Amino acid sequence: MDAVRIYGGNCLSGQTRIQGSKNASLPILAATLLIDGTCEIVNCPDISDVYHMLRLLQSLGCLVSREADVVRIDTKRVAECDMPADSVGVMRSSIMLLGALLARVGEVTMEYPGGCVIGKRPIDQHICALRRMGVEIMEGPEEFCARAERLYGAVHELPFVSVGVTENLILAAVLAEGRTVIHPAAREPEIQALCEFLVGAGGKISGVGTDRLVIEGVRKLHPVRFHVPADRIVAGTYLAACMCAGGRVFLGDAPCGQMESVLACAEKMGVRLSPSPEGLFVEGRACKKPPGALVTAVYPGFPTDLQSLFMAAMVFSGQGGRIEETVFENRFRIVPELVKMGADIRVAGNCASVCGGRPLHNTIVEAQELRGGAALVVAALAAEGTGIVTNRHFIDRGYEDITRSLRELGAEIELA
Ligand code: UD1
């Protein structure tokens, strides 16, 4: 069965190591297309989104191999080709191949990308910005075709901050003719990782970590070996697990420096934290209401990807809390599932009010997207009885094995 079974009601105790970052490795894998030769990506997570990205790269002619956590990609034989529609459709990051392929082969025909159903997720800004760099784009109902004999640097004054648009423009700009300016650029750590990868390969990027990136196009990049940083969202997931179920856990390699807003919120909710370069020690459980609403925002604000996980923690804190989602318009899809478990949550527009202090009981609930699915698993750890979370494939998109990691933290949980 495509599910997870959880025996709830136990405190956590133990340690686990945080896997490499999904949202860093996907654009970096796409970026290997810009490099003629073999790149090695170390600490690359073994998750289904990476599998689909590697499949897409293979369909374009790349030779791909994996040994433990090291992925090798040889791009020497890359040729223009059709990409498997099921892999393009399944994840949002397939759009990253657009900027990279335009730079490498000058022409791309692809279906519109998929990803979690958490809102409209249009690609209008990707298209609009690439047109500024000399790309001709024909949009059909099912697929679109983009062509550029040469990419030209451009000044992009973007209407809002977008992680994906920033990444696509970086990929299009490193080998373009002339200078590209991206403002306001997203400042997520995953963008910094992409820039570090490209600079290591000979790219010229300044302003890394700020909201103004300046990229001077170079003629060629060279192969590199790159270590993917740990996944701050996975670390936040297991932090939320401890906040729900209570206990003492150590999250090895958790990138605490990238989690400031998350750690601040967790502390306000009553858990004790000891961040260090080796990882994050968490003790206690959520027991307080955070002052004011938890508002999701672009980095360094509270990440939208951890919103549903912290909603679960609020449910168990006894005091509840308020959430305002400002990034995606449809990110409260777990609410009816948590309500099935006994939670009292009211949604009005992009705000949710969580009433604490109600006992939760496990039942069968349905994951509908990646982080919401993980949030249901985490909630089930703290609820009474045995629970099932169905549609595990959504969770497998971003977690190597959520049951193994949570077992290492003392949970009673198994694949079902
Ligand atoms: C990335 C992350 C995702 C995270 C999100 C916000 C990856 C693989 N995914 O997604 O986990 O939740 O950042 O931190 O890294 N938008 C448009 N037009 C566009 C592009 C975006 O309207 O052309 C809108 C989106 O609908 C959304 C907002 O911009 O409301 C932000 O989206 P964006 O930052 O682009 O998110 P993703 O790159 O899709």
PDB file of N, CA, C and O in Angstrom, residues 6-13 241-242 244-248 285 362 378-385 406 409-413:
ATOM      1  N   ILE A   6       1.152   4.702  11.691  1.00  0.00           N
ATOM      2  CA  ILE A   6       1.758   5.352  12.855  1.00  0.00           C
ATOM      3  C   ILE A   6       1.041   4.874  14.110  1.00  0.00           C
ATOM      4  O   ILE A   6      -0.192   4.903  14.172  1.00  0.00           O
ATOM      5  N   TYR A   7       1.834   4.414  15.106  1.00  0.00           N
ATOM      6  CA  TYR A   7       1.263   4.073  16.410  1.00  0.00           C
ATOM      7  C   TYR A   7       1.529   5.284  17.294  1.00  0.00           C
ATOM      8  O   TYR A   7       2.670   5.533  17.697  1.00  0.00           O
ATOM      9  N   GLY A   8       0.508   6.085  17.550  1.00  0.00           N
ATOM     10  CA  GLY A   8       0.713   7.403  18.160  1.00  0.00           C
ATOM     11  C   GLY A   8       0.793   7.385  19.670  1.00  0.00           C
ATOM     12  O   GLY A   8       0.604   6.356  20.322  1.00  0.00           O
ATOM     13  N   GLY A   9       1.111   8.544  20.205  1.00  0.00           N
ATOM     14  CA  GLY A   9       1.052   8.736  21.646  1.00  0.00           C
ATOM     15  C   GLY A   9       2.369   8.579  22.390  1.00  0.00           C
ATOM     16  O   GLY A   9       2.389   8.635  23.617  1.00  0.00           O
ATOM     17  N   ASN A  10       3.505   8.357  21.662  1.00  0.00           N
ATOM     18  CA  ASN A  10       4.790   8.181  22.356  1.00  0.00           C
ATOM     19  C   ASN A  10       5.655   9.430  22.240  1.00  0.00           C
ATOM     20  O   ASN A  10       5.652  10.096  21.216  1.00  0.00           O
ATOM     21  N   CYS A  11       6.430   9.694  23.309  1.00  0.00           N
ATOM     22  CA  CYS A  11       7.434  10.769  23.246  1.00  0.00           C
ATOM     23  C   CYS A  11       8.583  10.335  22.344  1.00  0.00           C
ATOM     24  O   CYS A  11       8.825   9.141  22.180  1.00  0.00           O
ATOM     25  N   LEU A  12       9.306  11.292  21.796  1.00  0.00           N
ATOM     26  CA  LEU A  12      10.446  10.960  20.936  1.00  0.00           C
ATOM     27  C   LEU A  12      11.747  10.999  21.730  1.00  0.00           C
ATOM     28  O   LEU A  12      11.874  11.762  22.689  1.00  0.00           O
ATOM     29  N   SER A  13      12.696  10.192  21.278  1.00  0.00           N
ATOM     30  CA  SER A  13      14.024  10.212  21.885  1.00  0.00           C
ATOM     31  C   SER A  13      14.982   9.546  20.903  1.00  0.00           C
ATOM     32  O   SER A  13      14.726   8.426  20.464  1.00  0.00           O
ATOM     33  N   ALA A 241       8.024  17.493  14.616  1.00  0.00           N
ATOM     34  CA  ALA A 241       7.627  16.193  15.184  1.00  0.00           C
ATOM     35  C   ALA A 241       7.832  16.216  16.685  1.00  0.00           C
ATOM     36  O   ALA A 241       6.973  15.778  17.459  1.00  0.00           O
ATOM     37  N   CYS A 242       8.981  16.746  17.126  1.00  0.00           N
ATOM     38  CA  CYS A 242       9.266  16.818  18.564  1.00  0.00           C
ATOM     39  C   CYS A 242       8.319  17.813  19.238  1.00  0.00           C
ATOM     40  O   CYS A 242       7.862  17.586  20.357  1.00  0.00           O
ATOM     41  N   CYS A 244       5.282  18.356  18.441  1.00  0.00           N
ATOM     42  CA  CYS A 244       3.974  17.690  18.590  1.00  0.00           C
ATOM     43  C   CYS A 244       4.013  16.629  19.689  1.00  0.00           C
ATOM     44  O   CYS A 244       3.158  16.595  20.569  1.00  0.00           O
ATOM     45  N   ALA A 245       5.008  15.724  19.575  1.00  0.00           N
ATOM     46  CA  ALA A 245       4.982  14.525  20.431  1.00  0.00           C
ATOM     47  C   ALA A 245       5.744  14.725  21.733  1.00  0.00           C
ATOM     48  O   ALA A 245       5.561  13.955  22.682  1.00  0.00           O
ATOM     49  N   GLY A 246       6.621  15.730  21.794  1.00  0.00           N
ATOM     50  CA  GLY A 246       7.462  15.944  22.972  1.00  0.00           C
ATOM     51  C   GLY A 246       8.650  15.003  22.958  1.00  0.00           C
ATOM     52  O   GLY A 246       8.637  13.976  22.268  1.00  0.00           O
ATOM     53  N   GLY A 247       9.703  15.343  23.711  1.00  0.00           N
ATOM     54  CA  GLY A 247      10.851  14.446  23.810  1.00  0.00           C
ATOM     55  C   GLY A 247      12.172  15.181  23.769  1.00  0.00           C
ATOM     56  O   GLY A 247      12.232  16.394  24.021  1.00  0.00           O
ATOM     57  N   ARG A 248      13.232  14.432  23.448  1.00  0.00           N
ATOM     58  CA  ARG A 248      14.601  14.968  23.348  1.00  0.00           C
ATOM     59  C   ARG A 248      15.212  14.359  22.107  1.00  0.00           C
ATOM     60  O   ARG A 248      15.413  13.144  22.055  1.00  0.00           O
ATOM     61  N   ARG A 285       8.183  20.083  24.384  1.00  0.00           N
ATOM     62  CA  ARG A 285       7.099  20.027  23.400  1.00  0.00           C
ATOM     63  C   ARG A 285       6.478  21.407  23.279  1.00  0.00           C
ATOM     64  O   ARG A 285       6.672  22.264  24.153  1.00  0.00           O
ATOM     65  N   ASN A 362      -6.137   9.085  16.231  1.00  0.00           N
ATOM     66  CA  ASN A 362      -5.693   8.688  14.897  1.00  0.00           C
ATOM     67  C   ASN A 362      -6.795   8.015  14.101  1.00  0.00           C
ATOM     68  O   ASN A 362      -7.680   7.363  14.660  1.00  0.00           O
ATOM     69  N   VAL A 378       3.461  13.666  11.149  1.00  0.00           N
ATOM     70  CA  VAL A 378       3.968  14.251  12.381  1.00  0.00           C
ATOM     71  C   VAL A 378       2.833  14.413  13.408  1.00  0.00           C
ATOM     72  O   VAL A 378       3.001  14.137  14.597  1.00  0.00           O
ATOM     73  N   ALA A 379       1.666  14.836  12.941  1.00  0.00           N
ATOM     74  CA  ALA A 379       0.520  14.989  13.842  1.00  0.00           C
ATOM     75  C   ALA A 379       0.112  13.624  14.404  1.00  0.00           C
ATOM     76  O   ALA A 379      -0.207  13.503  15.597  1.00  0.00           O
ATOM     77  N   ALA A 380       0.152  12.598  13.562  1.00  0.00           N
ATOM     78  CA  ALA A 380      -0.286  11.267  14.002  1.00  0.00           C
ATOM     79  C   ALA A 380       0.611  10.715  15.108  1.00  0.00           C
ATOM     80  O   ALA A 380       0.167   9.911  15.935  1.00  0.00           O
ATOM     81  N   LEU A 381       1.884  11.162  15.143  1.00  0.00           N
ATOM     82  CA  LEU A 381       2.804  10.686  16.190  1.00  0.00           C
ATOM     83  C   LEU A 381       2.285  11.046  17.576  1.00  0.00           C
ATOM     84  O   LEU A 381       2.538  10.339  18.547  1.00  0.00           O
ATOM     85  N   ALA A 382       1.580  12.186  17.652  1.00  0.00           N
ATOM     86  CA  ALA A 382       1.163  12.698  18.953  1.00  0.00           C
ATOM     87  C   ALA A 382      -0.293  12.381  19.266  1.00  0.00           C
ATOM     88  O   ALA A 382      -0.753  12.645  20.377  1.00  0.00           O
ATOM     89  N   ALA A 383      -1.020  11.837  18.296  1.00  0.00           N
ATOM     90  CA  ALA A 383      -2.445  11.534  18.524  1.00  0.00           C
ATOM     91  C   ALA A 383      -2.585  10.132  19.129  1.00  0.00           C
ATOM     92  O   ALA A 383      -1.672   9.309  19.027  1.00  0.00           O
ATOM     93  N   GLU A 384      -3.714   9.865  19.728  1.00  0.00           N
ATOM     94  CA  GLU A 384      -3.954   8.556  20.355  1.00  0.00           C
ATOM     95  C   GLU A 384      -4.317   7.517  19.304  1.00  0.00           C
ATOM     96  O   GLU A 384      -5.006   7.829  18.334  1.00  0.00           O
ATOM     97  N   GLY A 385      -3.866   6.275  19.514  1.00  0.00           N
ATOM     98  CA  GLY A 385      -4.282   5.171  18.655  1.00  0.00           C
ATOM     99  C   GLY A 385      -3.406   5.008  17.427  1.00  0.00           C
ATOM    100  O   GLY A 385      -2.342   5.613  17.309  1.00  0.00           O
ATOM    101  N   LEU A 406      12.056   8.845  11.483  1.00  0.00           N
ATOM    102  CA  LEU A 406      11.251   9.002  12.703  1.00  0.00           C
ATOM    103  C   LEU A 406      11.443   7.810  13.642  1.00  0.00           C
ATOM    104  O   LEU A 406      11.379   7.966  14.861  1.00  0.00           O
ATOM    105  N   LEU A 409      14.225   8.445  15.698  1.00  0.00           N
ATOM    106  CA  LEU A 409      13.874   9.403  16.754  1.00  0.00           C
ATOM    107  C   LEU A 409      12.924   8.772  17.780  1.00  0.00           C
ATOM    108  O   LEU A 409      12.336   9.469  18.603  1.00  0.00           O
ATOM    109  N   GLY A 410      12.744   7.458  17.688  1.00  0.00           N
ATOM    110  CA  GLY A 410      11.975   6.752  18.716  1.00  0.00           C
ATOM    111  C   GLY A 410      10.500   6.576  18.410  1.00  0.00           C
ATOM    112  O   GLY A 410       9.756   6.077  19.245  1.00  0.00           O
ATOM    113  N   ALA A 411      10.056   6.971  17.206  1.00  0.00           N
ATOM    114  CA  ALA A 411       8.629   6.826  16.885  1.00  0.00           C
ATOM    115  C   ALA A 411       8.310   5.380  16.515  1.00  0.00           C
ATOM    116  O   ALA A 411       9.174   4.640  16.038  1.00  0.00           O
ATOM    117  N   GLU A 412       7.072   4.986  16.742  1.00  0.00           N
ATOM    118  CA  GLU A 412       6.605   3.672  16.260  1.00  0.00           C
ATOM    119  C   GLU A 412       5.864   3.917  14.964  1.00  0.00           C
ATOM    120  O   GLU A 412       4.729   4.430  14.960  1.00  0.00           O
ATOM    121  N   ILE A 413       6.506   3.591  13.872  1.00  0.00           N
ATOM    122  CA  ILE A 413       5.976   3.978  12.563  1.00  0.00           C
ATOM    123  C   ILE A 413       6.515   3.007  11.528  1.00  0.00           C
ATOM    124  O   ILE A 413       7.636   2.521  11.653  1.00  0.00           O
TER     125      ILE A 413
END
